[in-house]
Every structure is written in C-alpha cells, then in structure tokens.
C-alpha cells in the first residue's frame, strides 16, 4: 500500500489533487484544509497517504500534509458511522490538536460543525476517541490529563487564526499563514507575534 508520495503538484480540484511522481500521476482525495495548504502547481510536495479499498470504487488514496492528520483520519474511521468523507470533514474543521481538545472537554458541538456529521455521530466520536492518541502535540498530553468539566485553553495559533478570521480572512488562508508564522517564530510564539507575522505574509 502507498503510504507517502513525493512529487509535483500537477492539478488541484475541489476534492482531490493530482501528484506527479516521476511521470506517474496519482489522484489523491483531500480535505479542503489540505488542498488549501498545498504548494502552488508545479512545486514539489510530500503527501502522507492512507489507501482505502472499496468494493465499488477500488483503491482510493487519501492525502494529508502531516502524519498526525493521517493518523487522526485512520482513528476516526474506526468509529461506526464515520466513513472517509465524514473523517475528512471533521479534519477540515478541527486540526488533530483541536480535535483532541474538543474530545477532552466533550465538546460535541465543535465536532458537529463538520459537514455531514450530526449531533448523534458527533457524540459517538467524542466518546469513542476519549482515550485514543489523536495528536502528538502538547494538546494531546493535555487531553490525557484534563477533566471533562475543565475547559481547554485556546492555543496561541488558535487565537491568531481567530483574530485573522475576525478581520475577514477565510479560515483556510488564516490557518495557512499562521502555521507558516509558527514554524518561523517557534512554538513559544505569542498570539500578537503570530498575528503580525501572518499579516506581513498576507501583505497587510
């Protein structure tokens, strides 16, 4: 099974991307968050892949830019009623650390924001993910310790994204520039620094 692709972004559609690996084009299904963060067409990328077999569709490749996103996708699919489409929808609205935080505080409303995920399925996701390692980040460690009644604190990146969205910037774009700023400034960067760097990246 294919686990990773390194190649050139050849095409990007609404639900999939075409990755050219040494002349062979691989169609990879992706969530909107992943598609919005792919490099420009003609540039190289590394995509972590989960291969899913369906009797009607054969093998479908699902792609992610991070290992933790791929792992969260696999874990979500172990839950009854969560197929590949629903798993991608959850990861479109919640990154793995955010999903871990939502599970920790039993926030089914956050999970139910995903397209195609109703309240009952959101509740099942929150319950069944309770003791599973969703993310490698600091929120995952917090997820293992926090009590359900104790609200999770927003991350610096989360605050920065929220601030940019308040300025009218679309969520996928806000997340992309904030993630880039966090990589440049380091994991200890405070929200004001992240916001400033992200706005500079956007030319504002």
CSV table of N, CA and C in Angstrom, one decimal, residues 41-148:
chain,number,residue,atom,x,y,z
A,41,UNK,N,0.8,24.9,-8.1
A,41,UNK,CA,1.0,24.0,-9.1
A,41,UNK,C,2.4,24.1,-9.7
A,42,UNK,N,3.1,23.0,-9.9
A,42,UNK,CA,4.4,23.0,-10.4
A,42,UNK,C,5.5,22.9,-9.4
A,43,UNK,N,5.1,23.0,-8.1
A,43,UNK,CA,6.0,22.9,-7.0
A,43,UNK,C,6.0,21.5,-6.3
A,44,UNK,N,7.0,21.1,-5.6
A,44,UNK,CA,7.1,19.8,-5.0
A,44,UNK,C,6.4,19.8,-3.7
A,45,UNK,N,5.8,18.6,-3.4
A,45,UNK,CA,5.2,18.4,-2.1
A,45,UNK,C,5.4,17.0,-1.6
A,46,UNK,N,5.2,16.8,-0.3
A,46,UNK,CA,5.2,15.5,0.3
A,46,UNK,C,3.8,15.3,0.9
A,47,UNK,N,3.1,14.2,0.4
A,47,UNK,CA,1.8,13.9,0.9
A,47,UNK,C,1.8,12.6,1.6
A,48,UNK,N,1.3,12.6,2.8
A,48,UNK,CA,1.1,11.3,3.6
A,48,UNK,C,-0.2,10.7,3.1
A,49,UNK,N,-0.2,9.4,2.8
A,49,UNK,CA,-1.3,8.8,2.1
A,49,UNK,C,-1.9,7.6,2.9
A,50,UNK,N,-3.2,7.5,3.0
A,50,UNK,CA,-3.9,6.4,3.5
A,50,UNK,C,-4.7,5.8,2.4
A,51,UNK,N,-4.4,4.5,2.1
A,51,UNK,CA,-5.1,3.8,1.0
A,51,UNK,C,-6.3,3.1,1.5
A,52,UNK,N,-7.5,3.4,0.9
A,52,UNK,CA,-8.7,2.8,1.4
A,52,UNK,C,-9.3,2.0,0.2
A,53,UNK,N,-9.7,0.7,0.5
A,53,UNK,CA,-10.3,-0.1,-0.6
A,53,UNK,C,-11.8,-0.2,-0.4
A,54,UNK,N,-12.5,0.1,-1.5
A,54,UNK,CA,-14.0,-0.1,-1.5
A,54,UNK,C,-14.4,-1.0,-2.6
A,55,UNK,N,-15.4,-1.8,-2.4
A,55,UNK,CA,-15.8,-2.8,-3.4
A,55,UNK,C,-16.3,-2.2,-4.7
A,56,UNK,N,-16.9,-1.0,-4.6
A,56,UNK,CA,-17.4,-0.3,-5.8
A,56,UNK,C,-16.3,0.6,-6.4
A,57,UNK,N,-15.5,1.1,-5.6
A,57,UNK,CA,-14.5,2.2,-6.1
A,57,UNK,C,-13.1,1.7,-6.2
A,58,UNK,N,-12.8,0.5,-5.7
A,58,UNK,CA,-11.4,0.0,-5.7
A,58,UNK,C,-10.6,0.8,-4.7
A,59,UNK,N,-9.3,1.0,-5.0
A,59,UNK,CA,-8.4,1.7,-4.0
A,59,UNK,C,-8.5,3.2,-4.3
A,60,UNK,N,-8.7,3.9,-3.2
A,60,UNK,CA,-8.7,5.4,-3.2
A,60,UNK,C,-7.6,5.9,-2.3
A,61,UNK,N,-6.9,6.8,-2.7
A,61,UNK,CA,-5.8,7.4,-1.9
A,61,UNK,C,-6.3,8.7,-1.3
A,62,UNK,N,-6.1,8.8,0.0
A,62,UNK,CA,-6.5,10.0,0.8
A,62,UNK,C,-5.2,10.6,1.3
A,63,UNK,N,-5.0,11.9,1.0
A,63,UNK,CA,-3.8,12.5,1.3
A,63,UNK,C,-3.8,13.6,2.4
A,64,UNK,N,-2.7,13.7,3.1
A,64,UNK,CA,-2.6,14.7,4.2
A,64,UNK,C,-1.2,15.3,4.2
A,65,UNK,N,-1.0,16.5,4.7
A,65,UNK,CA,0.3,17.1,4.7
A,65,UNK,C,1.1,16.8,6.0
A,66,UNK,N,0.4,16.2,7.0
A,66,UNK,CA,1.1,15.8,8.2
A,66,UNK,C,0.7,14.4,8.7
A,67,UNK,N,1.7,13.7,9.3
A,67,UNK,CA,1.4,12.4,9.8
A,67,UNK,C,0.3,12.3,10.8
A,68,UNK,N,0.2,13.4,11.7
A,68,UNK,CA,-0.9,13.4,12.7
A,68,UNK,C,-2.2,13.5,12.1
A,69,UNK,N,-2.4,14.2,10.9
A,69,UNK,CA,-3.6,14.3,10.2
A,69,UNK,C,-4.0,12.9,9.7
A,70,UNK,N,-3.0,12.2,9.1
A,70,UNK,CA,-3.3,10.9,8.6
A,70,UNK,C,-3.7,9.9,9.7
A,71,UNK,N,-3.0,10.0,10.8
A,71,UNK,CA,-3.4,9.1,12.0
A,71,UNK,C,-4.8,9.4,12.5
A,72,UNK,N,-5.1,10.7,12.6
A,72,UNK,CA,-6.4,11.1,13.1
A,72,UNK,C,-7.5,10.6,12.1
A,73,UNK,N,-7.2,10.6,10.8
A,73,UNK,CA,-8.2,10.1,9.8
A,73,UNK,C,-8.4,8.6,10.0
A,74,UNK,N,-7.3,7.9,10.3
A,74,UNK,CA,-7.4,6.4,10.5
A,74,UNK,C,-8.2,6.1,11.7
A,75,UNK,N,-7.9,6.9,12.8
A,75,UNK,CA,-8.6,6.6,14.1
A,75,UNK,C,-10.1,7.0,14.0
A,76,UNK,N,-10.4,8.1,13.3
A,76,UNK,CA,-11.8,8.4,13.1
A,76,UNK,C,-12.6,7.4,12.3
A,77,UNK,N,-11.9,6.7,11.4
A,77,UNK,CA,-12.6,5.7,10.6
A,77,UNK,C,-12.9,4.4,11.4
A,78,UNK,N,-12.3,4.3,12.5
A,78,UNK,CA,-12.6,3.1,13.4
A,78,UNK,C,-13.9,3.2,14.1
A,79,UNK,N,-14.5,4.4,14.0
A,79,UNK,CA,-15.8,4.7,14.7
A,79,UNK,C,-16.9,4.3,13.8
A,80,UNK,N,-17.9,3.6,14.3
A,80,UNK,CA,-19.0,3.2,13.5
A,80,UNK,C,-19.8,4.4,12.9
A,81,UNK,N,-20.0,4.4,11.6
A,81,UNK,CA,-20.7,5.5,11.0
A,81,UNK,C,-19.9,6.6,10.5
A,82,UNK,N,-18.5,6.5,10.7
A,82,UNK,CA,-17.6,7.5,10.2
A,82,UNK,C,-16.9,6.9,9.0
A,83,UNK,N,-17.2,7.3,7.8
A,83,UNK,CA,-16.5,6.9,6.6
A,83,UNK,C,-15.5,7.9,6.2
A,84,UNK,N,-14.8,7.7,5.1
A,84,UNK,CA,-13.7,8.6,4.7
A,84,UNK,C,-14.2,10.0,4.5
A,85,UNK,N,-15.3,10.2,3.9
A,85,UNK,CA,-15.8,11.6,3.7
A,85,UNK,C,-16.1,12.3,5.0
A,86,UNK,N,-16.7,11.6,6.0
A,86,UNK,CA,-17.0,12.2,7.3
A,86,UNK,C,-15.7,12.5,8.0
A,87,UNK,N,-14.7,11.6,7.9
A,87,UNK,CA,-13.5,11.8,8.6
A,87,UNK,C,-12.7,13.0,8.1
A,88,UNK,N,-12.8,13.2,6.7
A,88,UNK,CA,-12.2,14.4,6.1
A,88,UNK,C,-12.9,15.6,6.6
A,89,UNK,N,-14.2,15.6,6.7
A,89,UNK,CA,-15.0,16.7,7.1
A,89,UNK,C,-14.6,17.2,8.5
A,90,UNK,N,-14.4,16.2,9.4
A,90,UNK,CA,-14.0,16.5,10.7
A,90,UNK,C,-12.7,17.2,10.8
A,91,UNK,N,-11.8,16.7,10.0
A,91,UNK,CA,-10.4,17.3,9.9
A,91,UNK,C,-10.4,18.6,9.2
A,92,UNK,N,-11.4,18.9,8.4
A,92,UNK,CA,-11.5,20.2,7.8
A,92,UNK,C,-11.8,21.3,8.8
A,93,UNK,N,-12.6,21.0,9.8
A,93,UNK,CA,-13.0,22.0,10.8
A,93,UNK,C,-12.1,21.9,12.1
A,94,UNK,N,-11.4,20.8,12.3
A,94,UNK,CA,-10.6,20.6,13.5
A,94,UNK,C,-9.3,20.0,13.2
A,95,UNK,N,-8.2,20.6,13.4
A,95,UNK,CA,-6.9,20.0,13.3
A,95,UNK,C,-6.8,18.9,14.4
A,96,UNK,N,-5.8,18.0,14.2
A,96,UNK,CA,-5.7,17.0,15.3
A,96,UNK,C,-5.6,17.5,16.7
A,97,UNK,N,-4.8,18.5,17.0
A,97,UNK,CA,-4.7,19.1,18.3
A,97,UNK,C,-6.1,19.7,18.8
A,98,UNK,N,-6.8,20.3,17.8
A,98,UNK,CA,-8.1,20.9,18.2
A,98,UNK,C,-9.1,19.8,18.4
A,99,UNK,N,-9.0,18.7,17.6
A,99,UNK,CA,-9.9,17.6,17.9
A,99,UNK,C,-9.6,16.9,19.2
A,100,UNK,N,-8.4,16.8,19.6
A,100,UNK,CA,-8.0,16.3,20.9
A,100,UNK,C,-8.6,17.1,22.0
A,101,UNK,N,-8.5,18.5,21.8
A,101,UNK,CA,-9.0,19.4,22.8
A,101,UNK,C,-10.5,19.3,22.9
A,102,UNK,N,-11.2,19.2,21.8
A,102,UNK,CA,-12.7,19.0,21.8
A,102,UNK,C,-13.1,17.8,22.5
A,103,UNK,N,-12.4,16.7,22.2
A,103,UNK,CA,-12.7,15.4,22.9
A,103,UNK,C,-12.5,15.5,24.4
A,104,UNK,N,-11.4,16.2,24.8
A,104,UNK,CA,-11.1,16.3,26.2
A,104,UNK,C,-12.2,17.1,27.0
A,105,UNK,N,-12.8,18.1,26.3
A,105,UNK,CA,-13.8,18.8,27.0
A,105,UNK,C,-15.2,18.4,26.6
A,106,UNK,N,-15.3,17.2,25.9
A,106,UNK,CA,-16.6,16.7,25.5
A,106,UNK,C,-17.4,17.7,24.7
A,107,UNK,N,-16.7,18.4,23.8
A,107,UNK,CA,-17.4,19.4,23.0
A,107,UNK,C,-17.9,18.8,21.7
A,108,UNK,N,-19.1,18.2,21.8
A,108,UNK,CA,-19.6,17.6,20.6
A,108,UNK,C,-20.1,18.6,19.6
A,109,UNK,N,-20.4,19.8,20.1
A,109,UNK,CA,-20.8,20.9,19.1
A,109,UNK,C,-19.7,21.3,18.2
A,110,UNK,N,-18.5,21.2,18.7
A,110,UNK,CA,-17.3,21.6,17.8
A,110,UNK,C,-17.2,20.5,16.7
A,111,UNK,N,-17.4,19.2,17.1
A,111,UNK,CA,-17.3,18.2,16.1
A,111,UNK,C,-18.4,18.2,15.1
A,112,UNK,N,-19.6,18.6,15.6
A,112,UNK,CA,-20.8,18.6,14.8
A,112,UNK,C,-20.8,19.7,13.7
A,113,UNK,N,-19.8,20.6,13.8
A,113,UNK,CA,-19.6,21.6,12.8
A,113,UNK,C,-19.2,21.0,11.4
A,114,UNK,N,-18.7,19.8,11.5
A,114,UNK,CA,-18.2,19.1,10.2
A,114,UNK,C,-19.4,18.8,9.4
A,115,UNK,N,-19.2,19.0,8.1
A,115,UNK,CA,-20.3,18.7,7.1
A,115,UNK,C,-20.7,17.3,7.1
A,116,UNK,N,-21.9,17.0,7.3
A,116,UNK,CA,-22.4,15.6,7.3
A,116,UNK,C,-22.3,14.9,8.6
A,117,UNK,N,-21.9,15.5,9.7
A,117,UNK,CA,-21.8,14.9,11.0
A,117,UNK,C,-22.8,15.5,11.9
A,118,UNK,N,-23.8,14.7,12.2
A,118,UNK,CA,-24.9,15.2,13.1
A,118,UNK,C,-24.6,15.1,14.5
A,119,UNK,N,-25.5,15.6,15.4
A,119,UNK,CA,-25.2,15.5,16.9
A,119,UNK,C,-25.0,14.1,17.4
A,120,UNK,N,-25.7,13.1,16.9
A,120,UNK,CA,-25.5,11.8,17.5
A,120,UNK,C,-24.2,11.2,17.1
A,121,UNK,N,-23.8,11.4,15.8
A,121,UNK,CA,-22.4,10.9,15.4
A,121,UNK,C,-21.3,11.7,16.1
A,122,UNK,N,-21.5,13.0,16.3
A,122,UNK,CA,-20.5,13.8,17.0
A,122,UNK,C,-20.4,13.3,18.4
A,123,UNK,N,-21.5,13.0,19.1
A,123,UNK,CA,-21.4,12.5,20.4
A,123,UNK,C,-20.6,11.2,20.5
A,124,UNK,N,-20.9,10.3,19.5
A,124,UNK,CA,-20.2,9.0,19.4
A,124,UNK,C,-18.7,9.2,19.2
A,125,UNK,N,-18.3,10.2,18.3
A,125,UNK,CA,-16.9,10.5,18.1
A,125,UNK,C,-16.2,10.9,19.4
A,126,UNK,N,-16.9,11.8,20.1
A,126,UNK,CA,-16.3,12.4,21.3
A,126,UNK,C,-16.1,11.3,22.4
A,127,UNK,N,-17.1,10.4,22.5
A,127,UNK,CA,-17.0,9.3,23.5
A,127,UNK,C,-15.9,8.3,23.1
A,128,UNK,N,-15.9,7.8,21.8
A,128,UNK,CA,-15.0,6.8,21.4
A,128,UNK,C,-13.5,7.2,21.2
A,129,UNK,N,-13.3,8.5,21.1
A,129,UNK,CA,-11.9,9.0,20.9
A,129,UNK,C,-11.3,9.4,22.3
A,130,UNK,N,-12.1,9.2,23.4
A,130,UNK,CA,-11.7,9.7,24.7
A,130,UNK,C,-10.3,9.3,25.1
A,131,UNK,N,-9.9,8.0,24.9
A,131,UNK,CA,-8.6,7.5,25.3
A,131,UNK,C,-7.7,7.2,24.2
A,132,UNK,N,-7.9,7.7,23.0
A,132,UNK,CA,-7.1,7.4,21.9
A,132,UNK,C,-6.1,8.6,21.6
A,133,UNK,N,-4.9,8.2,21.2
A,133,UNK,CA,-3.9,9.3,20.9
A,133,UNK,C,-4.1,10.0,19.5
A,134,UNK,N,-4.8,11.1,19.6
A,134,UNK,CA,-5.2,11.7,18.3
A,134,UNK,C,-4.1,12.6,17.8
A,135,UNK,N,-3.3,13.2,18.7
A,135,UNK,CA,-2.3,14.1,18.2
A,135,UNK,C,-1.0,14.0,19.0
A,136,UNK,N,0.1,14.3,18.4
A,136,UNK,CA,1.4,14.3,19.0
A,136,UNK,C,1.7,15.6,19.8
A,137,UNK,N,0.9,16.6,19.5
A,137,UNK,CA,1.2,17.9,20.1
A,137,UNK,C,0.9,18.0,21.6
A,138,UNK,N,1.2,19.2,22.1
A,138,UNK,CA,1.0,19.4,23.6
A,138,UNK,C,-0.4,19.3,24.0
A,139,UNK,N,-1.4,19.5,23.1
A,139,UNK,CA,-2.8,19.4,23.5
A,139,UNK,C,-3.1,17.9,23.7
A,140,UNK,N,-2.4,17.0,23.0
A,140,UNK,CA,-2.6,15.6,23.3
A,140,UNK,C,-2.3,15.2,24.7
A,141,UNK,N,-1.2,15.7,25.2
A,141,UNK,CA,-0.8,15.4,26.6
A,141,UNK,C,-1.9,16.0,27.5
A,142,UNK,N,-2.3,17.2,27.2
A,142,UNK,CA,-3.3,17.9,28.0
A,142,UNK,C,-4.6,17.0,28.0
A,143,UNK,N,-4.9,16.5,26.8
A,143,UNK,CA,-6.1,15.7,26.6
A,143,UNK,C,-6.1,14.5,27.5
A,144,UNK,N,-5.0,13.9,27.8
A,144,UNK,CA,-4.9,12.7,28.7
A,144,UNK,C,-5.1,13.1,30.1
A,145,UNK,N,-5.0,14.4,30.5
A,145,UNK,CA,-5.0,14.7,31.9
A,145,UNK,C,-6.2,15.5,32.3
A,146,UNK,N,-6.8,16.3,31.3
A,146,UNK,CA,-7.8,17.2,31.7
A,146,UNK,C,-9.1,16.5,32.1
A,147,UNK,N,-9.8,17.1,33.0
A,147,UNK,CA,-11.1,16.6,33.4
A,147,UNK,C,-12.2,17.1,32.5
A,148,UNK,N,-13.3,16.4,32.2
A,148,UNK,CA,-14.3,16.8,31.3
A,148,UNK,C,-14.9,18.2,31.6
